[in-house]
């Protein structure tokens, strides 16, 4: 059996990793779909698809997980054909893991087995929280896998976020 996990992974954090590990108790293989792949360099989507791809690959490698394929996918902004768009870009999946209400609805309407994985320490393990802490210079390293810290540091991710915040604040 093959499962599908969708996120923007801005950045990939320990909640995502926990969900992948739990899902691998139920399926043999997982497609990790990087959504909004075309987005980067905004406060909500600071990292490129390539950076997110590397974060996930390295974190899975460190965790000894070999049964995932990582696939970036751009948005098409048409919900009616979103599932077909995904189906055209990934191998067939039997189960979809998501807590996003729209994702749950769209895949359920197509007859998929959609499961809602329990959220792990959601107040801390969330992309929004990690980005907020990076921006405000609070400690964030313990919210993400070690490999993600390394990649964010290697691209000066904290500086990027701070400059994006200044840029957005100075737009006229
Ligand atoms: P953001 O705050 O930027 O939206 P996010 O933490 O919600 O980031 P996404 O990249 O939007 O993460 O991915 C969403 C998916 O990741 C959810 O559908 C959910 O299944 C999973 N997920 C997110 N946070 C957790 C968590 N703390 N525990 C388990 N799964 C999580
Ligand atoms: Mg989210």
GROMACS .gro file of C-alpha atoms and ligand atoms in nm, residues 6-9 13 16 44 100 119 122 126-128 131, ligand 2:
model
   15
    6UNK     CA    1   0.080   1.678   0.149
    7UNK     CA    2   0.229   1.989   0.301
    8UNK     CA    3   0.405   2.311   0.210
    9UNK     CA    4   0.684   2.220   0.454
   13UNK     CA    5   0.931   2.011   1.120
   16UNK     CA    6   0.566   1.628   0.981
   44UNK     CA    7   0.459   3.260   0.451
  100UNK     CA    8  -0.639   2.014   0.597
  119UNK     CA    9  -0.142   1.635   1.553
  122UNK     CA   10   0.074   2.138   1.748
  126UNK     CA   11   0.386   2.414   1.318
  127UNK     CA   12   0.542   2.589   1.023
  128UNK     CA   13   0.388   2.918   1.133
  131UNK     CA   14   0.882   3.095   1.106
  174LIG    MG1   15  -0.066   2.433   0.740
   0.00000   0.00000   0.00000
